[in-house]
Amino acid sequence: MTKKLLKWPLVLMAAIAVMFTACEPKPEPDPDPDPDPQPGESTCQVIAQYEGTYEYGELFVFAFIDNTLETEGSQIVGGNGNYAEVYFFSDKVDLPDGYPTDGTYEVNDSWTPGTVIPGAGQEYSFVGVIEGGKMVNDPNITGGKMDIKREGSLITITCNFTDEEGGEYEFKYSGELEVEVVPYSLEQENQPGFIGVFNEANIEEENGIAYLSMTDGAFSTVEIAFVPRGGVYEGTYSFDFSMSEGTVVASPGAQQDANGNTYLYPSYAQFQSSMIYFIMDGTLTVSAERIDLECTSFRGAQVDGHFVGQYTTGQSVSAPERVISVRENMPDRIVARGK
């Protein structure tokens, strides 16, 4: 089965446009730059996004834009050079900054941590070849590697890619880098903590994952995805991204579709439809007559919930639409390529 990734609403070219508004055109780089660039010696700018957690690893999309390209406002208006969109998987992510693991990322189709997803058709990693400010070709990246090394606030990235026709491309960046953590954009800074006392609780199971819904029937709801041990729900579970038995699936955030509908990934808590907490750490304890949730959100807010009584099983009670099955629907390329 062809692997696919969830399609996020944020168009990467829009982010590139924002970067362009803040960057003056850079001079032609040294034709033979040092292989390990120092701050100020970069041959490109970088737009970096952390997209969330998948069964294949932590998904990142980095865009590299040659300094030889001229910009005006939010448009590329001149210059000759390249930009590249690179999809890759890290084995972990350094939150809240959103940095991937240091190391060498090889281009191959194994879809494992430490690899770059090669381009295929009109999807995933590719190079945009720019002449006179216009894209004249967009070959797929099919080989090569990307090296990432971070020391304190300085990150050094060196890319050497090849395309399907044997073309070679190099991008080098060294300096500070802000990674946009896309999945967590709905959770605000400095939110107060959340304590929910629930009177309804339901668990349904699908493909080995148990979905717990708790609600007070009016203001608050909690959606938790966890992996029971041997099909038995009772027990204490910790949060992580492994999806292994005895764990709760930490939330990779939210998604908006093309129609503007927002979907939240379990595990999360929502209070009065306005405060949303993506749960990252803590414990879930399930017993025959009580459920306790004691955890913290992505932004560090305390999120506690309690249900006393016998939970039901089967169809969820007033559960928001889920998009936890990231494993079945993976994204088309974020940017639609065109000449």
GROMACS .gro file of C-alpha atoms in nm:
model
  339
    1MET     CA    1   0.000   0.000   0.000
    2THR     CA    2   0.133   0.343  -0.093
    3LYS     CA    3   0.232   0.541   0.211
    4LYS     CA    4   0.061   0.876   0.256
    5LEU     CA    5   0.086   1.156   0.509
    6LEU     CA    6  -0.183   1.372   0.658
    7LYS     CA    7  -0.247   1.687   0.456
    8TRP     CA    8  -0.211   1.991   0.678
    9PRO     CA    9  -0.388   2.315   0.583
   10LEU     CA   10  -0.085   2.538   0.619
   11VAL     CA   11   0.068   2.591   0.276
   12LEU     CA   12   0.443   2.601   0.303
   13MET     CA   13   0.476   2.853   0.022
   14ALA     CA   14   0.278   3.098   0.236
   15ALA     CA   15   0.539   3.058   0.505
   16ILE     CA   16   0.809   3.110   0.245
   17ALA     CA   17   0.633   3.427   0.136
   18VAL     CA   18   0.639   3.556   0.493
   19MET     CA   19   1.010   3.487   0.508
   20PHE     CA   20   1.061   3.672   0.182
   21THR     CA   21   0.903   3.988   0.326
   22ALA     CA   22   1.168   3.994   0.597
   23CYS     CA   23   1.472   3.913   0.383
   24GLU     CA   24   1.673   4.136   0.154
   25PRO     CA   25   1.831   3.972  -0.152
   26LYS     CA   26   2.167   3.820  -0.068
   27PRO     CA   27   2.481   3.844  -0.284
   28GLU     CA   28   2.597   3.557  -0.501
   29PRO     CA   29   2.754   3.295  -0.270
   30ASP     CA   30   3.115   3.185  -0.294
   31PRO     CA   31   3.127   2.929  -0.578
   32ASP     CA   32   3.329   2.696  -0.356
   33PRO     CA   33   3.211   2.769   0.000
   34ASP     CA   34   3.358   2.601   0.306
   35PRO     CA   35   3.191   2.261   0.363
   36ASP     CA   36   3.117   2.351   0.725
   37PRO     CA   37   2.968   2.702   0.706
   38GLN     CA   38   2.993   2.945   0.996
   39PRO     CA   39   2.728   3.204   1.090
   40GLY     CA   40   2.696   3.454   0.805
   41GLU     CA   41   2.833   3.210   0.545
   42SER     CA   42   2.503   3.040   0.462
   43THR     CA   43   2.410   2.994   0.097
   44CYS     CA   44   2.038   2.989   0.168
   45GLN     CA   45   1.754   3.076   0.400
   46VAL     CA   46   1.552   2.805   0.577
   47ILE     CA   47   1.182   2.777   0.661
   48ALA     CA   48   1.136   2.497   0.915
   49GLN     CA   49   0.817   2.327   1.028
   50TYR     CA   50   0.755   2.040   1.270
   51GLU     CA   51   0.441   1.862   1.147
   52GLY     CA   52   0.369   1.610   1.423
   53THR     CA   53   0.404   1.244   1.514
   54TYR     CA   54   0.337   0.955   1.278
   55GLU     CA   55   0.403   0.584   1.303
   56TYR     CA   56   0.708   0.647   1.085
   57GLY     CA   57   0.863   0.904   1.319
   58GLU     CA   58   0.849   1.277   1.386
   59LEU     CA   59   0.770   1.452   1.057
   60PHE     CA   60   0.950   1.773   0.956
   61VAL     CA   61   0.935   1.986   0.642
   62PHE     CA   62   1.230   2.219   0.576
   63ALA     CA   63   1.236   2.459   0.279
   64PHE     CA   64   1.574   2.588   0.157
   65ILE     CA   65   1.581   2.910  -0.051
   66ASP     CA   66   1.901   3.012  -0.229
   67ASN     CA   67   2.037   3.356  -0.137
   68THR     CA   68   2.073   3.430  -0.511
   69LEU     CA   69   1.697   3.464  -0.548
   70GLU     CA   70   1.561   3.821  -0.542
   71THR     CA   71   1.243   3.902  -0.358
   72GLU     CA   72   0.997   4.186  -0.339
   73GLY     CA   73   0.736   4.176  -0.068
   74SER     CA   74   0.601   3.823  -0.069
   75GLN     CA   75   0.708   3.738  -0.426
   76ILE     CA   76   1.019   3.597  -0.591
   77VAL     CA   77   1.079   3.860  -0.857
   78GLY     CA   78   1.417   3.772  -0.998
   79GLY     CA   79   1.738   3.586  -0.975
   80ASN     CA   80   1.850   3.241  -1.068
   81GLY     CA   81   1.880   2.961  -0.817
   82ASN     CA   82   1.692   2.686  -0.641
   83TYR     CA   83   1.470   2.618  -0.349
   84ALA     CA   84   1.398   2.275  -0.208
   85GLU     CA   85   1.119   2.128   0.002
   86VAL     CA   86   1.247   1.842   0.214
   87TYR     CA   87   1.025   1.600   0.406
   88PHE     CA   88   1.209   1.394   0.664
   89PHE     CA   89   1.156   1.184   0.977
   90SER     CA   90   1.342   1.232   1.305
   91ASP     CA   91   1.340   0.976   1.584
   92LYS     CA   92   1.244   1.244   1.836
   93VAL     CA   93   1.176   1.614   1.862
   94ASP     CA   94   1.312   1.867   2.108
   95LEU     CA   95   1.000   2.051   2.231
   96PRO     CA   96   0.898   2.327   2.266
   97ASP     CA   97   1.164   2.453   2.022
   98GLY     CA   98   1.082   2.181   1.772
   99TYR     CA   99   1.434   2.077   1.671
  100PRO     CA  100   1.493   1.739   1.506
  101THR     CA  101   1.763   1.499   1.620
  102ASP     CA  102   2.117   1.580   1.506
  103GLY     CA  103   2.263   1.345   1.248
  104THR     CA  104   2.269   1.245   0.884
  105TYR     CA  105   1.938   1.198   0.704
  106GLU     CA  106   1.967   0.975   0.397
  107VAL     CA  107   1.724   0.997   0.106
  108ASN     CA  108   1.550   0.661   0.067
  109ASP     CA  109   1.201   0.516   0.066
  110SER     CA  110   1.220   0.323   0.394
  111TRP     CA  111   1.008   0.583   0.578
  112THR     CA  112   1.207   0.538   0.897
  113PRO     CA  113   1.357   0.791   1.143
  114GLY     CA  114   1.674   0.941   1.003
  115THR     CA  115   1.554   0.942   0.641
  116VAL     CA  116   1.434   1.194   0.385
  117ILE     CA  117   1.121   1.095   0.191
  118PRO     CA  118   1.216   1.094  -0.181
  119GLY     CA  119   0.991   1.272  -0.427
  120ALA     CA  120   0.745   1.059  -0.621
  121GLY     CA  121   0.510   1.195  -0.884
  122GLN     CA  122   0.400   1.532  -0.746
  123GLU     CA  123   0.455   1.444  -0.380
  124TYR     CA  124   0.719   1.496  -0.115
  125SER     CA  125   1.078   1.617  -0.152
  126PHE     CA  126   1.161   1.819  -0.462
  127VAL     CA  127   1.371   2.108  -0.597
  128GLY     CA  128   1.223   2.417  -0.760
  129VAL     CA  129   1.460   2.548  -1.027
  130ILE     CA  130   1.420   2.927  -1.060
  131GLU     CA  131   1.527   3.130  -1.365
  132GLY     CA  132   1.452   3.500  -1.381
  133GLY     CA  133   1.229   3.467  -1.077
  134LYS     CA  134   1.011   3.193  -1.229
  135MET     CA  135   1.011   2.820  -1.163
  136VAL     CA  136   1.109   2.640  -1.482
  137ASN     CA  137   1.147   2.287  -1.346
  138ASP     CA  138   1.059   2.093  -1.031
  139PRO     CA  139   1.247   1.761  -1.028
  140ASN     CA  140   1.200   1.509  -0.750
  141ILE     CA  141   1.475   1.460  -0.495
  142THR     CA  142   1.567   1.092  -0.524
  143GLY     CA  143   1.911   1.066  -0.364
  144GLY     CA  144   2.163   1.229  -0.136
  145LYS     CA  145   2.164   1.330   0.227
  146MET     CA  146   2.111   1.612   0.476
  147ASP     CA  147   2.336   1.668   0.780
  148ILE     CA  148   2.206   1.853   1.087
  149LYS     CA  149   2.422   1.960   1.379
  150ARG     CA  150   2.323   2.190   1.663
  151GLU     CA  151   2.542   2.358   1.923
  152GLY     CA  152   2.348   2.577   2.163
  153SER     CA  153   2.140   2.821   1.958
  154LEU     CA  154   2.344   2.760   1.641
  155ILE     CA  155   2.227   2.500   1.392
  156THR     CA  156   2.426   2.393   1.086
  157ILE     CA  157   2.251   2.216   0.798
  158THR     CA  158   2.428   2.086   0.488
  159CYS     CA  159   2.231   1.925   0.205
  160ASN     CA  160   2.364   1.739  -0.096
  161PHE     CA  161   2.077   1.608  -0.310
  162THR     CA  162   2.039   1.451  -0.652
  163ASP     CA  163   1.730   1.437  -0.867
  164GLU     CA  164   1.586   1.163  -1.087
  165GLU     CA  165   1.787   1.284  -1.386
  166GLY     CA  166   2.122   1.303  -1.207
  167GLY     CA  167   2.111   1.676  -1.129
  168GLU     CA  168   2.302   1.783  -0.816
  169TYR     CA  169   2.197   2.045  -0.559
  170GLU     CA  170   2.367   2.182  -0.251
  171PHE     CA  171   2.226   2.397   0.030
  172LYS     CA  172   2.416   2.517   0.337
  173TYR     CA  173   2.281   2.705   0.635
  174SER     CA  174   2.440   2.803   0.965
  175GLY     CA  175   2.281   3.025   1.225
  176GLU     CA  176   1.981   3.045   1.453
  177LEU     CA  177   1.669   2.873   1.329
  178GLU     CA  178   1.310   2.906   1.442
  179VAL     CA  179   1.105   2.591   1.386
  180GLU     CA  180   0.733   2.648   1.355
  181VAL     CA  181   0.554   2.383   1.559
  182VAL     CA  182   0.248   2.352   1.339
  183PRO     CA  183   0.038   2.093   1.528
  184TYR     CA  184   0.016   2.292   1.851
  185SER     CA  185  -0.102   2.625   1.717
  186LEU     CA  186  -0.444   2.605   1.888
  187GLU     CA  187  -0.307   2.585   2.242
  188GLN     CA  188  -0.230   2.930   2.380
  189GLU     CA  189   0.052   3.037   2.607
  190ASN     CA  190  -0.020   3.093   2.977
  191GLN     CA  191  -0.351   2.907   2.981
  192PRO     CA  192  -0.485   2.830   3.326
  193GLY     CA  193  -0.498   2.470   3.438
  194PHE     CA  194  -0.792   2.241   3.369
  195ILE     CA  195  -0.979   2.030   3.625
  196GLY     CA  196  -1.272   1.832   3.489
  197VAL     CA  197  -1.530   1.641   3.693
  198PHE     CA  198  -1.715   1.419   3.449
  199ASN     CA  199  -2.046   1.236   3.471
  200GLU     CA  200  -2.022   1.036   3.147
  201ALA     CA  201  -1.740   0.810   3.032
  202ASN     CA  202  -1.727   0.573   2.740
  203ILE     CA  203  -1.456   0.353   2.585
  204GLU     CA  204  -1.467   0.214   2.234
  205GLU     CA  205  -1.190   0.022   2.063
  206GLU     CA  206  -1.069   0.020   1.705
  207ASN     CA  207  -0.764  -0.154   1.558
  208GLY     CA  208  -0.620  -0.220   1.904
  209ILE     CA  209  -0.651   0.143   2.022
  210ALA     CA  210  -0.901   0.229   2.297
  211TYR     CA  211  -1.070   0.569   2.275
  212LEU     CA  212  -1.185   0.715   2.606
  213SER     CA  213  -1.441   0.997   2.596
  214MET     CA  214  -1.538   1.182   2.915
  215THR     CA  215  -1.778   1.475   2.936
  216ASP     CA  216  -1.965   1.675   3.197
  217GLY     CA  217  -2.251   1.708   2.949
  218ALA     CA  218  -2.216   2.084   2.919
  219PHE     CA  219  -1.879   2.258   2.920
  220SER     CA  220  -1.592   2.012   2.919
  221THR     CA  221  -1.482   1.709   2.725
  222VAL     CA  222  -1.173   1.489   2.718
  223GLU     CA  223  -1.068   1.256   2.436
  224ILE     CA  224  -0.794   1.006   2.520
  225ALA     CA  225  -0.641   0.737   2.298
  226PHE     CA  226  -0.457   0.456   2.477
  227VAL     CA  227  -0.330   0.107   2.404
  228PRO     CA  228  -0.467  -0.149   2.653
  229ARG     CA  229  -0.263  -0.443   2.775
  230GLY     CA  230  -0.408  -0.758   2.627
  231GLY     CA  231  -0.743  -0.593   2.569
  232VAL     CA  232  -0.791  -0.516   2.940
  233TYR     CA  233  -0.864  -0.147   3.002
  234GLU     CA  234  -0.796  -0.137   3.376
  235GLY     CA  235  -0.450  -0.018   3.473
  236THR     CA  236  -0.221   0.286   3.484
  237TYR     CA  237  -0.090   0.430   3.158
  238SER     CA  238   0.181   0.686   3.081
  239PHE     CA  239   0.187   0.927   2.785
  240ASP     CA  240   0.430   0.899   2.494
  241PHE     CA  241   0.436   0.863   2.115
  242SER     CA  242   0.532   0.494   2.095
  243MET     CA  243   0.179   0.351   2.065
  244SER     CA  244   0.300   0.049   2.260
  245GLU     CA  245   0.090  -0.149   2.509
  246GLY     CA  246   0.035   0.029   2.838
  247THR     CA  247   0.076   0.380   2.698
  248VAL     CA  248  -0.145   0.676   2.615
  249VAL     CA  249  -0.095   0.837   2.275
  250ALA     CA  250   0.033   1.190   2.337
  251SER     CA  251  -0.144   1.440   2.112
  252PRO     CA  252   0.027   1.562   1.794
  253GLY     CA  253  -0.209   1.861   1.791
  254ALA     CA  254  -0.476   1.972   1.545
  255GLN     CA  255  -0.555   1.976   1.175
  256GLN     CA  256  -0.770   2.199   0.957
  257ASP     CA  257  -0.908   2.068   0.630
  258ALA     CA  258  -0.960   2.258   0.307
  259ASN     CA  259  -1.306   2.367   0.423
  260GLY     CA  260  -1.173   2.522   0.742
  261ASN     CA  261  -1.299   2.246   0.973
  262THR     CA  262  -1.071   2.184   1.271
  263TYR     CA  263  -1.003   1.834   1.399
  264LEU     CA  264  -0.824   1.762   1.726
  265TYR     CA  265  -0.604   1.459   1.777
  266PRO     CA  266  -0.650   1.261   2.097
  267SER     CA  267  -0.529   1.297   2.361
  268TYR     CA  268  -0.668   1.639   2.446
  269ALA     CA  269  -0.900   1.828   2.681
  270GLN     CA  270  -1.139   2.104   2.578
  271PHE     CA  271  -1.308   2.350   2.813
  272GLN     CA  272  -1.611   2.558   2.709
  273SER     CA  273  -1.517   2.512   2.342
  274SER     CA  274  -1.244   2.774   2.375
  275MET     CA  275  -0.954   2.637   2.579
  276ILE     CA  276  -0.781   2.339   2.420
  277TYR     CA  277  -0.504   2.140   2.587
  278PHE     CA  278  -0.292   1.892   2.390
  279ILE     CA  279  -0.178   1.637   2.648
  280MET     CA  280   0.189   1.545   2.643
  281ASP     CA  281   0.280   1.393   2.978
  282GLY     CA  282   0.130   1.234   3.290
  283THR     CA  283  -0.080   0.931   3.375
  284LEU     CA  284  -0.421   0.781   3.307
  285THR     CA  285  -0.558   0.535   3.563
  286VAL     CA  286  -0.860   0.322   3.475
  287SER     CA  287  -1.039   0.101   3.727
  288ALA     CA  288  -1.379  -0.067   3.721
  289GLU     CA  289  -1.549   0.226   3.896
  290ARG     CA  290  -1.316   0.523   3.857
  291ILE     CA  291  -1.102   0.699   3.594
  292ASP     CA  292  -0.832   0.952   3.687
  293LEU     CA  293  -0.636   1.171   3.450
  294GLU     CA  294  -0.337   1.361   3.592
  295CYS     CA  295  -0.120   1.520   3.326
  296THR     CA  296   0.027   1.832   3.168
  297SER     CA  297  -0.034   1.988   2.829
  298PHE     CA  298   0.211   2.078   2.554
  299ARG     CA  299   0.232   2.433   2.694
  300GLY     CA  300   0.283   2.301   3.048
  301ALA     CA  301  -0.065   2.358   3.193
  302GLN     CA  302  -0.191   2.110   3.451
  303VAL     CA  303  -0.480   1.902   3.313
  304ASP     CA  304  -0.670   1.678   3.557
  305GLY     CA  305  -0.993   1.490   3.507
  306HIS     CA  306  -1.195   1.251   3.723
  307PHE     CA  307  -1.488   1.021   3.661
  308VAL     CA  308  -1.651   0.812   3.933
  309GLY     CA  309  -1.888   0.539   3.826
  310GLN     CA  310  -1.900   0.257   3.575
  311TYR     CA  311  -1.795   0.358   3.226
  312THR     CA  312  -1.981   0.230   2.924
  313THR     CA  313  -1.836   0.068   2.611
  314GLY     CA  314  -1.931   0.095   2.248
  315GLN     CA  315  -2.028   0.407   2.055
  316SER     CA  316  -1.876   0.718   2.211
  317VAL     CA  317  -2.095   0.973   2.389
  318SER     CA  318  -2.082   1.315   2.214
  319ALA     CA  319  -1.726   1.250   2.097
  320PRO     CA  320  -1.580   1.504   1.852
  321GLU     CA  321  -1.473   1.363   1.516
  322ARG     CA  322  -1.136   1.193   1.545
  323VAL     CA  323  -0.839   1.201   1.316
  324ILE     CA  324  -0.613   0.970   1.518
  325SER     CA  325  -0.581   0.731   1.225
  326VAL     CA  326  -0.293   0.926   1.081
  327ARG     CA  327  -0.150   0.591   0.984
  328GLU     CA  328  -0.406   0.535   0.707
  329ASN     CA  329  -0.430   0.875   0.536
  330MET     CA  330  -0.091   1.029   0.491
  331PRO     CA  331  -0.044   1.397   0.321
  332ASP     CA  332  -0.005   1.491  -0.033
  333ARG     CA  333   0.278   1.732  -0.073
  334ILE     CA  334   0.206   2.052   0.118
  335VAL     CA  335   0.290   2.268  -0.184
  336ALA     CA  336   0.121   2.212  -0.515
  337ARG     CA  337   0.401   2.250  -0.766
  338GLY     CA  338   0.352   2.451  -1.082
  339LYS     CA  339   0.547   2.640  -1.338
   0.00000   0.00000   0.00000
